[in-house]
XYZ file of N, CA and C in Angstrom:
423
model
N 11.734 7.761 5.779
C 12.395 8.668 4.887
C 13.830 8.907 5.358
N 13.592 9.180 6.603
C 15.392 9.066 7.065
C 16.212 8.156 6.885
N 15.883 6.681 6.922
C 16.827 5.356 6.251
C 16.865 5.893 4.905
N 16.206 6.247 4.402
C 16.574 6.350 2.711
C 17.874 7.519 2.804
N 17.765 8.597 3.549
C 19.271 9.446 3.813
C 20.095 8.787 3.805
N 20.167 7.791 4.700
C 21.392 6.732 5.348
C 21.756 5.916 4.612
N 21.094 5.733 3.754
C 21.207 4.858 2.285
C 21.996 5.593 1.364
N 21.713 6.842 1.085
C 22.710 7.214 0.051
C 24.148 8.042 0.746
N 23.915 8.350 1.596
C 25.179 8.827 2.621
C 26.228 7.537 3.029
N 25.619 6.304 2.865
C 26.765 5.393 3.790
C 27.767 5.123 2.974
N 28.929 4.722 3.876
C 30.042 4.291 3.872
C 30.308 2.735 3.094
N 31.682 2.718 2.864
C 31.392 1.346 2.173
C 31.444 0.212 2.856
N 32.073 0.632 4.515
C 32.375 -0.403 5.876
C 31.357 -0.823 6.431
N 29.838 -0.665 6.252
C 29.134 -0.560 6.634
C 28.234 -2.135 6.219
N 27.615 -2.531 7.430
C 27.153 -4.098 7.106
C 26.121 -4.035 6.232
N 25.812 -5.396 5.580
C 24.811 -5.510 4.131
C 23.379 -5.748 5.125
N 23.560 -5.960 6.076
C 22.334 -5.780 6.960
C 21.586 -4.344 7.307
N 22.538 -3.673 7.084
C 22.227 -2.098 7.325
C 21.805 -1.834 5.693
N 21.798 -2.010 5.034
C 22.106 -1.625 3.971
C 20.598 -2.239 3.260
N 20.599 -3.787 3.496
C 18.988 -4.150 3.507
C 17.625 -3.977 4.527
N 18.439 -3.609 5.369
C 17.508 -2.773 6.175
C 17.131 -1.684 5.684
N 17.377 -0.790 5.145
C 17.206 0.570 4.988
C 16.370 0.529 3.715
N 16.689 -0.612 2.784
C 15.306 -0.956 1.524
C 14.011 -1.117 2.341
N 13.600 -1.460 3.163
C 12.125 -1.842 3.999
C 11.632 -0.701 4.463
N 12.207 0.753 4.199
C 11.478 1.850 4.129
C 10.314 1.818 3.037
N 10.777 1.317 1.749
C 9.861 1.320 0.465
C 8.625 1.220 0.748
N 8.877 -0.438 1.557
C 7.214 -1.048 1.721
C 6.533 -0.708 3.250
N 7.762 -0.220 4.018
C 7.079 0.756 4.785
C 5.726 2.161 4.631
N 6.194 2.882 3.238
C 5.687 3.384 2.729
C 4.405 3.018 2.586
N 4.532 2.221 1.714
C 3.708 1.599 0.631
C 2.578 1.135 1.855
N 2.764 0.762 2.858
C 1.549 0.155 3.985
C 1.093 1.348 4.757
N 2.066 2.587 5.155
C 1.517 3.567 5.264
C 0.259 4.712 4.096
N 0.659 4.077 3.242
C -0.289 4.700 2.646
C -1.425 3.775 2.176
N -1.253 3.194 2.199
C -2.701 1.881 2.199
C -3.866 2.272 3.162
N -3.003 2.405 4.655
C -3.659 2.806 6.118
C -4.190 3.856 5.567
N -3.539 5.370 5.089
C -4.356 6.605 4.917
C -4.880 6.333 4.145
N -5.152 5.921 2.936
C -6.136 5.515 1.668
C -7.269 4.987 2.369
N -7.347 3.774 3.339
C -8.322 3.064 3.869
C -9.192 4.593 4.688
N -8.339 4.997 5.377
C -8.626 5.889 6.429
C -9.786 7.367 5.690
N -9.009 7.326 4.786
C -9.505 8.525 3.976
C -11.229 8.347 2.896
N -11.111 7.145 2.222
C -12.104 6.531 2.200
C -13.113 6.536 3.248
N -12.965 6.058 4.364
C -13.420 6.149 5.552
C -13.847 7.066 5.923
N -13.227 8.317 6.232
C -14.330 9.835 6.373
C -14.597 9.844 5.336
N -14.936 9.668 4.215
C -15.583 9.753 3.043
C -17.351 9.198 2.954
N -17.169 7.750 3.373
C -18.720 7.487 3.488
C -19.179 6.926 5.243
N -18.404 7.369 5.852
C -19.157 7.069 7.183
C -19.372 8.197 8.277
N -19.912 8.332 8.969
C -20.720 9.501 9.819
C -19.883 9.089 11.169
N -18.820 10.070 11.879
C -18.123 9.426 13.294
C -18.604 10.621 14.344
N -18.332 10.101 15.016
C -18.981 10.794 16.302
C -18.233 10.380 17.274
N -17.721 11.113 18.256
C -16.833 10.860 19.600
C -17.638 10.899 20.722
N -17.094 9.771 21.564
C -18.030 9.060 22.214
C -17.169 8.610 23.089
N -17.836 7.725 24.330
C -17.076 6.681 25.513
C -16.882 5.394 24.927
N -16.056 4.266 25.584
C -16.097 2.860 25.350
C -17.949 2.371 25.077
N -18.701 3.062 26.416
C -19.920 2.289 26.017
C -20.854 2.627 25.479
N -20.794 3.869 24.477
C -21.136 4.492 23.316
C -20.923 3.202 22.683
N -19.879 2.967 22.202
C -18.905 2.715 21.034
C -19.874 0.860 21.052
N -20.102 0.389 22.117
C -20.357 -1.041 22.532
C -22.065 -1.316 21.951
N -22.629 -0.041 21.861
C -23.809 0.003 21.122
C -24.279 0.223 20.277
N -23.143 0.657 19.038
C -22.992 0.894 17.745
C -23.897 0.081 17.069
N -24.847 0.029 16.093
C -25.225 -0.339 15.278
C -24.449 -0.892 14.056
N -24.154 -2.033 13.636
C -22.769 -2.135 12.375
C -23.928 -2.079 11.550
N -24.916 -1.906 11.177
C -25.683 -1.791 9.883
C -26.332 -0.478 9.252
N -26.198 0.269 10.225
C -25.487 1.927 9.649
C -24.537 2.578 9.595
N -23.970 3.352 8.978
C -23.299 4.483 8.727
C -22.687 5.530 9.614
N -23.294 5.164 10.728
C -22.849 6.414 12.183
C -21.807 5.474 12.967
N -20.530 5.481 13.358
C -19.304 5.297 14.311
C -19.195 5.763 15.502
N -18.826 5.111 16.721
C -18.595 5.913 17.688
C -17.059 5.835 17.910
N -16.127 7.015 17.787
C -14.870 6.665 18.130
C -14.499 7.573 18.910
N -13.746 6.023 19.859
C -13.070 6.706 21.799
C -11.837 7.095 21.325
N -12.077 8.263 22.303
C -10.407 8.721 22.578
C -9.792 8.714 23.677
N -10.147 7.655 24.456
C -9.629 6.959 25.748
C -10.184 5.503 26.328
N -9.168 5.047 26.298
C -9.988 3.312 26.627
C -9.047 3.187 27.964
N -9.572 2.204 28.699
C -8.408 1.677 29.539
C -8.247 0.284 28.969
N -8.751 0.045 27.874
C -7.886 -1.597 27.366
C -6.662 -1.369 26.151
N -5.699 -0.914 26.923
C -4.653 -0.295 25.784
C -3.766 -1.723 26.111
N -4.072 -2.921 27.238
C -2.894 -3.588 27.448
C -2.172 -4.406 26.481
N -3.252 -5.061 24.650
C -2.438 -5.137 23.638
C -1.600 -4.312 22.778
N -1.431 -3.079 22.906
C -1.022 -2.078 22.704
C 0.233 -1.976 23.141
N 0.653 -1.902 24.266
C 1.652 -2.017 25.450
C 2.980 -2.259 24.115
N 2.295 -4.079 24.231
C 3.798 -5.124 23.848
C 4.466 -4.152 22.503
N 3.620 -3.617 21.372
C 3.618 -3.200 20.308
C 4.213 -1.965 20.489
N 4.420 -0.879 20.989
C 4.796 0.194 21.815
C 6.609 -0.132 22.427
N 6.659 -0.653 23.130
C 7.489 -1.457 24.017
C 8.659 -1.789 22.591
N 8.271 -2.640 22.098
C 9.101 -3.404 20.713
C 9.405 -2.278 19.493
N 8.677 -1.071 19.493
C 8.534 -0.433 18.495
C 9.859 0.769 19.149
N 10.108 1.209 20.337
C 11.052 1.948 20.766
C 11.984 1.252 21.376
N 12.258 -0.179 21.728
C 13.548 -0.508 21.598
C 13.952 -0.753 20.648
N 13.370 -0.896 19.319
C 14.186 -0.981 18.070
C 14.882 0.381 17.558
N 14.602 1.756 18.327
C 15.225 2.953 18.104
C 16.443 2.536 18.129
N 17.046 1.739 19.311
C 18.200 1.966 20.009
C 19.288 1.255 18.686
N 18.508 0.692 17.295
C 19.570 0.679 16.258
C 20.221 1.517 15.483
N 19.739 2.804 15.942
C 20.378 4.077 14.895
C 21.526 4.428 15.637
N 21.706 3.670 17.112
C 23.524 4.210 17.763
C 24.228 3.843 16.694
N 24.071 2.214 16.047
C 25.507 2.248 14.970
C 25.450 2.637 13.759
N 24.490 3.340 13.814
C 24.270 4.539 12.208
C 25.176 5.456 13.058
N 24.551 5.848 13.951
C 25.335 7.319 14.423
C 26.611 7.220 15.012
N 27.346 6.059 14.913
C 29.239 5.983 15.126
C 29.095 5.922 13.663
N 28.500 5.516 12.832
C 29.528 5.831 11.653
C 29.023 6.506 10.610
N 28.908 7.787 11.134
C 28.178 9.074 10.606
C 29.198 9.470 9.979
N 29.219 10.619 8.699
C 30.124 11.362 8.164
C 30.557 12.536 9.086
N 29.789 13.449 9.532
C 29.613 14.055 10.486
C 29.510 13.859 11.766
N 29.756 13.921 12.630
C 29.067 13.386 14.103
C 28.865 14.314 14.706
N 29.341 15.987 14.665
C 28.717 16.617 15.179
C 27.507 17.703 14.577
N 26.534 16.570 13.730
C 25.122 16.560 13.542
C 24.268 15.529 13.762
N 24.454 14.350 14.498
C 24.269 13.496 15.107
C 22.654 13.746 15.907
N 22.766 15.139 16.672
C 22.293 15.680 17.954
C 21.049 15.866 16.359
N 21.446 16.550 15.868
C 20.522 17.321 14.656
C 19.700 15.720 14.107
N 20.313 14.791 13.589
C 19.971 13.813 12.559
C 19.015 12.727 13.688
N 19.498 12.526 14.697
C 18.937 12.183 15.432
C 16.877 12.318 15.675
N 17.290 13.516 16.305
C 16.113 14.467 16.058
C 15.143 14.292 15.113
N 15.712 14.290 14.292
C 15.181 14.253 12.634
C 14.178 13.156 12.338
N 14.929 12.451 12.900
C 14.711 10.772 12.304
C 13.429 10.235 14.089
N 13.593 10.878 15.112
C 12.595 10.515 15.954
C 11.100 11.184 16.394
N 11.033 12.488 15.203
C 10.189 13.571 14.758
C 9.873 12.498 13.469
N 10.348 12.077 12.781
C 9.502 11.120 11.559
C 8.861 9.947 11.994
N 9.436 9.204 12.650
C 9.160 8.005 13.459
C 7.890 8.479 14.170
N 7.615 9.543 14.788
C 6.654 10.329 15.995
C 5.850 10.471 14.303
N 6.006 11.041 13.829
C 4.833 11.200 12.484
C 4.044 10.413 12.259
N 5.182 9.197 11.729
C 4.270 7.941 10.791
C 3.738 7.023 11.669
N 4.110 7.360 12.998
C 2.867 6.831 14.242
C 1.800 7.237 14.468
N 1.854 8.626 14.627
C 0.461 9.447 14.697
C -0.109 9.212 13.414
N 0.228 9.113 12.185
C -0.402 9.077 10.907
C -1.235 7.712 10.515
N -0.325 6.501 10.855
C -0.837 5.303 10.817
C -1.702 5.490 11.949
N -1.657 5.784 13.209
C -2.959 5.633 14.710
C -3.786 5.844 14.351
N -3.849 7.296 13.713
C -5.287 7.773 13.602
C -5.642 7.422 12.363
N -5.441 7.435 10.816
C -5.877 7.049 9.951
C -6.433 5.335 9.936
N -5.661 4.811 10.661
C -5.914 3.271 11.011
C -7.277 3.035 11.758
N -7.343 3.698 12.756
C -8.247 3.404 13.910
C -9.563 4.219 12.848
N -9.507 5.410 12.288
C -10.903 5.844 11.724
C -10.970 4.678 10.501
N -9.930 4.365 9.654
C -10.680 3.401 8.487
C -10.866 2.140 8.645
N -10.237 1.481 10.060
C -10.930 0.392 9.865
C -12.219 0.249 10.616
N -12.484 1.353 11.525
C -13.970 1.744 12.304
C -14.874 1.692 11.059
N -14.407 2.199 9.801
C -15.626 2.678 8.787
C -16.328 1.630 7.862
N -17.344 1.564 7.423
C -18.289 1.203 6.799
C -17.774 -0.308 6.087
N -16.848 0.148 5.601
C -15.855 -0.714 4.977
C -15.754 -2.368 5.082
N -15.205 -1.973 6.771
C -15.005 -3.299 7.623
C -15.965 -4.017 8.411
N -17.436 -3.333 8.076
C -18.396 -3.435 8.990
C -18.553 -5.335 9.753
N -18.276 -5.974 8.133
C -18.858 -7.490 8.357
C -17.422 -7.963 9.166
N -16.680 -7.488 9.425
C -15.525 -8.120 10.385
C -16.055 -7.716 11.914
N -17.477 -6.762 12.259
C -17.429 -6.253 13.373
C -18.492 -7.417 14.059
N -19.423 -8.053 13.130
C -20.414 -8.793 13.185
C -20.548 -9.728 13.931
């Protein structure tokens, strides 16, 4: 939502790369809400229950009951995805030299790494409960 700000605020000096960048919010969207749709569906017809890794390893996929961890120590595919996802922050420095303002920078900044922190937590958890659910069972098989 914050690229879409930066979209109608920019300048006309400003590269067509920035400029098509900031359209890939749309379908950003659009996959974020797929994830909560899946997710939401998901507490809808399946039964979850919080549990350990070796709960979770004895699941039955031909019922309705889930076990979902809220601590693994196999986060190490996780890592790379994490890693790549916050050095790409470091592209809003040349949004923020050629701000209208710059001393709201500190403010817009903020803004935009409180949304980013959102649609992470929103996609994690809606992701991880809908594709646990009923749904996806024959991919668990």
């Amino acid at each position: 939502m914050y690229p879409i700000l930066i979209l109608l605020t920019m300048k006309k000096d400003l590269s067509i790369f920035m400029r098509v960048g900031s359209f890939g919010v749309i379908f950003i969207l659009f996959l974020m809400l797929f994830i909560v749709t899946v997710g939401v569906k998901s507490l809808d017809n399946t039964e979850f229950v919080f549990g350990t890794a070796a709960e979770s390893d004895q699941t039955n996929w031909e019922n309705t009951k889930r076990t979902l961890v809220l601590f693994n120590m196999n986060f190490g595919p996780l890592a790379g995805d994490l890693c790549t996802g916050y050095f790409l922050h470091t592209c809003s420095l040349s949004v923020l030299r050629s701000s209208k303002n710059p001393e709201k920078n500190g403010r817009d900044l903020f803004i935009g790494y409180l949304l980013v922190w959102i649609s992470y937590s929103v996609v994690g958890l809606f992701g991880y409960i809908g594709f646990m659910g009923t749904n996806f069972s024959s991919y668990f098989e």
